[in-house]
PDB file of C-alpha atoms in Angstrom:
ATOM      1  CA  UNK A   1     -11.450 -20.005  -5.622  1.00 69.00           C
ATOM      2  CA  UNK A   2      -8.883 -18.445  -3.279  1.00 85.00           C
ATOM      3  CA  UNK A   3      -8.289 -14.620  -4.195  1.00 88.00           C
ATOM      4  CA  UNK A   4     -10.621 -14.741  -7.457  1.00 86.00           C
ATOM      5  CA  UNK A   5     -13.458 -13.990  -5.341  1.00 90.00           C
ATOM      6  CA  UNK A   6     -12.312 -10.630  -4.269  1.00 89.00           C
ATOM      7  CA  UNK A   7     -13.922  -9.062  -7.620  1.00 90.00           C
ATOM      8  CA  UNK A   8     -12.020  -5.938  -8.911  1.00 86.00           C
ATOM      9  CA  UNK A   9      -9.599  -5.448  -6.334  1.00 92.00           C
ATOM     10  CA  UNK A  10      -6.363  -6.113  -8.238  1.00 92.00           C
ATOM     11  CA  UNK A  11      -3.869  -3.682  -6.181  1.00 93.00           C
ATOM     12  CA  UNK A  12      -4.708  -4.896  -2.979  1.00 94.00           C
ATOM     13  CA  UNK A  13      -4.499  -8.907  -4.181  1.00 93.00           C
ATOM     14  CA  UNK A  14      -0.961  -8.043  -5.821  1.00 94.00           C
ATOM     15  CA  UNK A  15       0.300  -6.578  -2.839  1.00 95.00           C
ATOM     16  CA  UNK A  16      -1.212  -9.431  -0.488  1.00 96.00           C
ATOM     17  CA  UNK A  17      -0.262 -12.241  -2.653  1.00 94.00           C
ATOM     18  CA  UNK A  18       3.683 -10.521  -3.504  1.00 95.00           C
ATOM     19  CA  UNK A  19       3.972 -10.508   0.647  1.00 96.00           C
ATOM     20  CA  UNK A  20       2.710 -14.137   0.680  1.00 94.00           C
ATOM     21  CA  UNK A  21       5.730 -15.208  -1.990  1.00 93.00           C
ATOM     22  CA  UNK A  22       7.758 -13.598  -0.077  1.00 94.00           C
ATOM     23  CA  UNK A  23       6.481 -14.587   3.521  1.00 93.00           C
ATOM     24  CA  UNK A  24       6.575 -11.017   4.927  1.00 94.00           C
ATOM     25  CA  UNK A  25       2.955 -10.836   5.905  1.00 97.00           C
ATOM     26  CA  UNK A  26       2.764  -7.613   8.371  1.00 97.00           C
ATOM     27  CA  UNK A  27       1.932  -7.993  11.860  1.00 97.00           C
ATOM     28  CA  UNK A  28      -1.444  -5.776  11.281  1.00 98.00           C
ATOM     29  CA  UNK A  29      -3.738  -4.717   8.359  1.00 98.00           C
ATOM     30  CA  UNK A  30      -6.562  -2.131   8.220  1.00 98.00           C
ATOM     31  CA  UNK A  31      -9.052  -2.526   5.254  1.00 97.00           C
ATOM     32  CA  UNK A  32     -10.836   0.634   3.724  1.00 96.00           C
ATOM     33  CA  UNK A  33     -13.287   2.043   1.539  1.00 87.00           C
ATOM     34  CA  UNK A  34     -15.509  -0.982   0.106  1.00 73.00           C
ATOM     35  CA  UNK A  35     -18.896  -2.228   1.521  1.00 87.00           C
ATOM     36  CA  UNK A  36     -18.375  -4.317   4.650  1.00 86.00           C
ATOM     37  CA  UNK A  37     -19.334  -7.471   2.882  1.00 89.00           C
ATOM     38  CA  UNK A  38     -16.645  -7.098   0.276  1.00 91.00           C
ATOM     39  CA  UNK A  39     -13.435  -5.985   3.575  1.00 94.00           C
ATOM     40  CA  UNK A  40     -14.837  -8.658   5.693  1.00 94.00           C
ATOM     41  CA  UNK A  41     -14.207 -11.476   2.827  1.00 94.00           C
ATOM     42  CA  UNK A  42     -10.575  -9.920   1.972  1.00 96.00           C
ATOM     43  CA  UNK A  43      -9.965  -9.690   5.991  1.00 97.00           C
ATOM     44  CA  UNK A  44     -11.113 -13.907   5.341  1.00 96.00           C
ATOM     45  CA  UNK A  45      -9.257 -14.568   2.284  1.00 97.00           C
ATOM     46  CA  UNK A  46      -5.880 -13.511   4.064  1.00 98.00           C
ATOM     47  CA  UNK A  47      -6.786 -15.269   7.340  1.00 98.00           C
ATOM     48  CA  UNK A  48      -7.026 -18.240   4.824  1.00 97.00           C
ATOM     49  CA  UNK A  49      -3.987 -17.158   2.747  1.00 97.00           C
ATOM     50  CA  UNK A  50      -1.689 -17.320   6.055  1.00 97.00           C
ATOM     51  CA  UNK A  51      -2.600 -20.731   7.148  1.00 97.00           C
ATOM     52  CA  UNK A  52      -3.218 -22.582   4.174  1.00 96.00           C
ATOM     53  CA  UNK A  53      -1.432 -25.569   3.773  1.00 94.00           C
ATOM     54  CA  UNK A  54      -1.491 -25.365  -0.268  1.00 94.00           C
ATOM     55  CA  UNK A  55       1.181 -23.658  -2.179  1.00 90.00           C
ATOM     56  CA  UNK A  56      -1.563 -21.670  -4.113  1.00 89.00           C
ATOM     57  CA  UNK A  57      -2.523 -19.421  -0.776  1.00 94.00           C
ATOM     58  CA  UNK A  58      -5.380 -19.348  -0.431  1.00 96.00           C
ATOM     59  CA  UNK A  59      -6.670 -22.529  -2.060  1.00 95.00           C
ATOM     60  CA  UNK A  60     -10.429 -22.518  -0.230  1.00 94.00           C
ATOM     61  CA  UNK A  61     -10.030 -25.969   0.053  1.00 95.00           C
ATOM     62  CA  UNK A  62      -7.818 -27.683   2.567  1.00 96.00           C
ATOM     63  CA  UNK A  63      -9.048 -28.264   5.817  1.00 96.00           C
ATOM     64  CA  UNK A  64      -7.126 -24.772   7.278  1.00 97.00           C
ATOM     65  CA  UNK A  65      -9.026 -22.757   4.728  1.00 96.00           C
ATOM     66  CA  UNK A  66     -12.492 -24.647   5.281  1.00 96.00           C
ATOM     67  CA  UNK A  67     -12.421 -24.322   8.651  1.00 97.00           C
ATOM     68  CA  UNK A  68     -11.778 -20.270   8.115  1.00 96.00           C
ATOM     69  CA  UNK A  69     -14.645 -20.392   6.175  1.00 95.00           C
ATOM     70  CA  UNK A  70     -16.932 -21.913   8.804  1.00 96.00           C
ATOM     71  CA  UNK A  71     -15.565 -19.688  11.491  1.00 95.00           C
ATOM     72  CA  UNK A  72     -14.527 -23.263  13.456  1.00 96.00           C
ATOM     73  CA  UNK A  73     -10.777 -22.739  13.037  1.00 97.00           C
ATOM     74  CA  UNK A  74      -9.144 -22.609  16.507  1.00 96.00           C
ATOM     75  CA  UNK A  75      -6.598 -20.165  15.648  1.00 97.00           C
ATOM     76  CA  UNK A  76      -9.083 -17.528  14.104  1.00 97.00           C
ATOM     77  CA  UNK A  77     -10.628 -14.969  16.390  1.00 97.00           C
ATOM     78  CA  UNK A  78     -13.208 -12.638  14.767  1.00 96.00           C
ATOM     79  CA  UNK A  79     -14.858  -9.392  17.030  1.00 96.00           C
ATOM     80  CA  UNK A  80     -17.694  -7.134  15.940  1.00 96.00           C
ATOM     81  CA  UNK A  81     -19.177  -4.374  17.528  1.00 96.00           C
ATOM     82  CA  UNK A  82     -22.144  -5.413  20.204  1.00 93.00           C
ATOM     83  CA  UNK A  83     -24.873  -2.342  20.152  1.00 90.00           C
ATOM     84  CA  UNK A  84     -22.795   0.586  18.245  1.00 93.00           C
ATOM     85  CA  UNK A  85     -19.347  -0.250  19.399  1.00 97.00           C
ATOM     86  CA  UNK A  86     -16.709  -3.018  20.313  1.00 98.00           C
ATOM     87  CA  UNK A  87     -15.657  -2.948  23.845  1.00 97.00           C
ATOM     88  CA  UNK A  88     -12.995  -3.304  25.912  1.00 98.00           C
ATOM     89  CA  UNK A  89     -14.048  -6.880  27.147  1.00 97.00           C
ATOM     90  CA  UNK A  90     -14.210  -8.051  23.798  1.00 97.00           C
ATOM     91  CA  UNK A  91     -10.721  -6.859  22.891  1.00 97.00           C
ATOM     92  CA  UNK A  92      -9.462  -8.277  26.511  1.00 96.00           C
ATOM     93  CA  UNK A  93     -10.965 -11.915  25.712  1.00 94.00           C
ATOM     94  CA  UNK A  94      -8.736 -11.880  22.198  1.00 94.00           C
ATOM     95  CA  UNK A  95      -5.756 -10.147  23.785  1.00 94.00           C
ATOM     96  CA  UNK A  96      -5.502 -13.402  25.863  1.00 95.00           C
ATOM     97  CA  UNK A  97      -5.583 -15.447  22.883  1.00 96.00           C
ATOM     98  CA  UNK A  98      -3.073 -13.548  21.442  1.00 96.00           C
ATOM     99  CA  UNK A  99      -0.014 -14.463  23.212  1.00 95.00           C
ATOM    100  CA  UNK A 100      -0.450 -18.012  22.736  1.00 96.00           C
ATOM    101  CA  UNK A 101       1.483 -20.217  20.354  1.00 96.00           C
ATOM    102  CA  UNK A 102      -1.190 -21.005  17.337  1.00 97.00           C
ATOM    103  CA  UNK A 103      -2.660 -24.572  17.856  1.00 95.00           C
ATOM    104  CA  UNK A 104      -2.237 -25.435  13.943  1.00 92.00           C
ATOM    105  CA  UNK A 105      -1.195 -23.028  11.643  1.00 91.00           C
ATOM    106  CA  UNK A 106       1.715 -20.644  11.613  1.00 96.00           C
ATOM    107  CA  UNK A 107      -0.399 -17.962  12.440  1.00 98.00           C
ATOM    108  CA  UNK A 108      -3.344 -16.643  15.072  1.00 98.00           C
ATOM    109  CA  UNK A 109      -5.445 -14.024  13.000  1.00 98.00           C
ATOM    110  CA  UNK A 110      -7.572 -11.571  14.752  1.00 98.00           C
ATOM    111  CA  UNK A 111     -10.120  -9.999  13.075  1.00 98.00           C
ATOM    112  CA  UNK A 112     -11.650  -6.514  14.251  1.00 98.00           C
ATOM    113  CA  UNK A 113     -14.646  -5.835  12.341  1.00 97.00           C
ATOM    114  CA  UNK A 114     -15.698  -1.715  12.020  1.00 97.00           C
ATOM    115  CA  UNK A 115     -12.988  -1.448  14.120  1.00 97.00           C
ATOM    116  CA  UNK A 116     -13.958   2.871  14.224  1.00 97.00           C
ATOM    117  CA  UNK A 117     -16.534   1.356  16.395  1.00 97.00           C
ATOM    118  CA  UNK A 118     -13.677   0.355  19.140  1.00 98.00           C
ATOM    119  CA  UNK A 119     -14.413   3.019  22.369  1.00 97.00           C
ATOM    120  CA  UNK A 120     -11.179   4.473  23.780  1.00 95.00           C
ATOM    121  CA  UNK A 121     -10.371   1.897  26.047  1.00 97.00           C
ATOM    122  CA  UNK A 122     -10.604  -0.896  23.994  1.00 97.00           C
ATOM    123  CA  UNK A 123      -8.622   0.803  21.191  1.00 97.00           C
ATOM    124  CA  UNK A 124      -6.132   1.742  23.828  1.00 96.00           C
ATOM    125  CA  UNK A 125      -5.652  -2.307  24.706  1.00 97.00           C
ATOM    126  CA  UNK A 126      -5.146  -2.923  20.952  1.00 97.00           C
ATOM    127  CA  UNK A 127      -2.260  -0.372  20.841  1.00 97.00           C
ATOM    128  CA  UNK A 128      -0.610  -1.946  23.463  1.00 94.00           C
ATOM    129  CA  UNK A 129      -0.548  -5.269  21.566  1.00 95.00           C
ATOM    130  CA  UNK A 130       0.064  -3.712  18.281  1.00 96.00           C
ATOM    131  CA  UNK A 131       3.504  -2.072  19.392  1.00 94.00           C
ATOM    132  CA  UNK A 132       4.783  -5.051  20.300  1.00 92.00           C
ATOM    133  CA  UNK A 133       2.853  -8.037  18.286  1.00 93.00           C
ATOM    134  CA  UNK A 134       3.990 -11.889  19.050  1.00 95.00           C
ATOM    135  CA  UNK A 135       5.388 -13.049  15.708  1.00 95.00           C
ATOM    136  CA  UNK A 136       2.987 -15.345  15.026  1.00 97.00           C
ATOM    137  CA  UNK A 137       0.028 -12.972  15.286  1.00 98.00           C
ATOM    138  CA  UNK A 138      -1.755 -11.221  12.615  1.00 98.00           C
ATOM    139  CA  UNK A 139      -4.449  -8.610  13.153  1.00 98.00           C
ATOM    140  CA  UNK A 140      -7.071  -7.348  10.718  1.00 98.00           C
ATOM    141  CA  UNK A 141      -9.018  -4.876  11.269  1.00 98.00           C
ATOM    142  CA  UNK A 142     -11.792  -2.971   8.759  1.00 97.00           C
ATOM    143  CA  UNK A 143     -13.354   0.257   8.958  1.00 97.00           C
ATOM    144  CA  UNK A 144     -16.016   2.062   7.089  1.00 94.00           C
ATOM    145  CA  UNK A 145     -14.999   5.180   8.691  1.00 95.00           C
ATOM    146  CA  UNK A 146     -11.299   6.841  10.317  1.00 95.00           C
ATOM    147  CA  UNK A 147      -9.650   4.941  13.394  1.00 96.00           C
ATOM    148  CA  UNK A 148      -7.725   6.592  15.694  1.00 94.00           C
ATOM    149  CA  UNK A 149      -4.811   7.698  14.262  1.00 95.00           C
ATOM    150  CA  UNK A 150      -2.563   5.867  16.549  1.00 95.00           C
ATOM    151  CA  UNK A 151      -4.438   2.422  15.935  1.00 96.00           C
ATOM    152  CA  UNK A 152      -3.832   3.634  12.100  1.00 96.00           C
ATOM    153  CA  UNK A 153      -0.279   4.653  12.096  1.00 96.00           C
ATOM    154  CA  UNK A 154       0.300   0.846  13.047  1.00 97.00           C
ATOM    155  CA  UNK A 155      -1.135  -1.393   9.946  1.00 98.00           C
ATOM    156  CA  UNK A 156      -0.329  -1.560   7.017  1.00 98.00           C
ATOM    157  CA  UNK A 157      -3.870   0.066   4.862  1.00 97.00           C
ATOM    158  CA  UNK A 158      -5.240  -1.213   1.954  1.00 96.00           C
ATOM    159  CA  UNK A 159      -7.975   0.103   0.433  1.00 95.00           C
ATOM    160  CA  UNK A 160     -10.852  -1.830  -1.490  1.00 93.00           C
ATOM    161  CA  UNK A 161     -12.055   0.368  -4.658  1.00 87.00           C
ATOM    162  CA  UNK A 162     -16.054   0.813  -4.831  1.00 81.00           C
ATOM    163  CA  UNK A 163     -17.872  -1.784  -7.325  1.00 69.00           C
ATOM    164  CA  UNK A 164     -20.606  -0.314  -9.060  1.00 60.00           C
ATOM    165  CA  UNK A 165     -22.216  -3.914  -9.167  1.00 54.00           C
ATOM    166  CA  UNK A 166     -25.473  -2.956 -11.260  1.00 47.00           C
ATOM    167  CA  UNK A 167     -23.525  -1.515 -14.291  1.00 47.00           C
ATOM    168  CA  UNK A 168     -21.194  -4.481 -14.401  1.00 43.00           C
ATOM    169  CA  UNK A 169     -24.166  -7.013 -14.213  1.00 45.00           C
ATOM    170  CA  UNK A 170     -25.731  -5.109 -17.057  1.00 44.00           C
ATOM    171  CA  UNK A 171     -22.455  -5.348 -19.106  1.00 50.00           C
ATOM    172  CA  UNK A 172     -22.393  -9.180 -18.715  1.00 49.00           C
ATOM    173  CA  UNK A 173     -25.797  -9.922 -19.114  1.00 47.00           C
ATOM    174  CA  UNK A 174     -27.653  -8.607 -22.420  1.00 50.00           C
ATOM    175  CA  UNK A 175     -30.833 -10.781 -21.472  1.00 46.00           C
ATOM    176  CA  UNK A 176     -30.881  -8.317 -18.869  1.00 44.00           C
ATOM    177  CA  UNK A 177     -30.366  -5.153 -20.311  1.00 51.00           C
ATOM    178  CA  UNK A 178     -32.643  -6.366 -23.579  1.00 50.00           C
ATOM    179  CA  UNK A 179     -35.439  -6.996 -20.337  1.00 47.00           C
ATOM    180  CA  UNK A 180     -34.955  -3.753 -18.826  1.00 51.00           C
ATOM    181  CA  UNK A 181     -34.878  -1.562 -22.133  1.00 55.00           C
ATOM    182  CA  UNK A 182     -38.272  -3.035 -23.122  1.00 50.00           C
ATOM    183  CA  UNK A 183     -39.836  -2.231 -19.485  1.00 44.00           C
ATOM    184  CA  UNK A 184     -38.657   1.585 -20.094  1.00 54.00           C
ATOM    185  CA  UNK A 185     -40.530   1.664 -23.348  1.00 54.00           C
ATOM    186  CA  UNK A 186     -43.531   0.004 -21.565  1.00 52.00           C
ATOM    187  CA  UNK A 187     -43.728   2.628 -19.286  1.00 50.00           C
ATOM    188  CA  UNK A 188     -43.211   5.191 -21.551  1.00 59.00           C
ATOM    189  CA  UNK A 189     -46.465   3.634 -23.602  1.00 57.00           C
ATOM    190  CA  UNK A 190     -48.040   3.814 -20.322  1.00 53.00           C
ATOM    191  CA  UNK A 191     -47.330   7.233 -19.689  1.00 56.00           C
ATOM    192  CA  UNK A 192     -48.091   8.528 -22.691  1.00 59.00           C
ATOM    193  CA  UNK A 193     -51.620   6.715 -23.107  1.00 55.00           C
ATOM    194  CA  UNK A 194     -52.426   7.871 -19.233  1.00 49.00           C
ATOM    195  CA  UNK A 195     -51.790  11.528 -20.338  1.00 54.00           C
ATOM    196  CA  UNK A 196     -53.854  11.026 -23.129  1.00 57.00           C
ATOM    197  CA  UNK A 197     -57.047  10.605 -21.468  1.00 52.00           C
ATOM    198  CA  UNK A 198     -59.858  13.021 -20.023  1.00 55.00           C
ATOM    199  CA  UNK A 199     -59.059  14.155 -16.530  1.00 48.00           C
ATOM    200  CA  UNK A 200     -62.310  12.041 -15.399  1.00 48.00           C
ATOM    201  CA  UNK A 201     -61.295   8.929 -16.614  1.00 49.00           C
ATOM    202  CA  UNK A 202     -57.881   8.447 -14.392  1.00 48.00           C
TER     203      UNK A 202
END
């Protein structure tokens, strides 16, 4: 549970879970390199992290960290683009949210998925609120390619390292690789027999 399921990403969980101990969470994040799947649960797991009610943040199973989970939690906004980008209504609609006191937690968390995807004048909203962030709020934002550098120079970036999930399932598995071994020398039988024959019989 809790930061276990962020596979292989030991920097970034030190750093996250040393800031936790030491409640100095930063007002904004940006989350590189990775596949989306794999930023969008760390961008979850911190959302959980600051409102969990456990002392093991986050514990995945109080009702704070459900409701992240489910999407359901009032004080959780989450934006992705529509089409190929996230626009300025969609930022507005958060930024409204964003100067309110949370309902439960100690924090609001807004998440910005592929938030390269944000056109001028929605990233240009965003600044405004990231100069000057309400205490209470938290952004997180995730990119699978550069921001603006101004939208940048304002979180604090952690990057995700690349998993090279079939060699690792291979190494854990030797069913697996014993399976795939004997279907290389199967088609190597196969290959060999099919060169084997008289042009008119293939």
């Amino acid at each position: 549970m809790g930061w276990d399921r962020l596979l292989g990403q030991e920097v970034v969980k030190r750093i996250l879970q040393n800031q936790l101990r030491a409640g100095e969470l930063s007002h904004a994040y940006l989350f590189t390199g990775a596949m989306q799947a794999e930023k969008g649960l760390a961008a979850m797991l911190l959302a959980q992290a600051a409102n969990c009610t456990a002392d093991n943040k986050p514990c995945g199973v109080c009702t704070s960290c459900r409701q992240i989970e489910l999407g359901v939690h009032s004080d959780v906004r989450q934006i992705a683009p529509t089409g190929n980008s996230i626009k300025l209504q969609q930022v507005k609609s958060l930024l409204t949210e964003a100067v309110l006191t949370p309902n439960i937690g100690p924090y609001r968390v807004f998440i910005i998925e592929e938030a390269q995807a944000l056109t001028r004048e929605a990233a240009n909203a965003l600044l405004l609120m990231l100069e000057e962030p309400p205490q209470f709020d938290i952004f997180i934002l995730t990119a699978s390619a550069p921001v603006l550098p101004t939208i940048e120079s304002r979180c604090q970036i952690l990057r995700l390292q690349q998993r090279v999930s079939s060699g690792a399932g291979m190494d854990g598995n030797p069913e697996l690789k014993a399976q795939q071994a004997s279907y290389r020398v199967q088609a190597q039988q196969l290959l060999g027999e099919l060169t084997k024959r008289p042009l008119m019989e293939r």
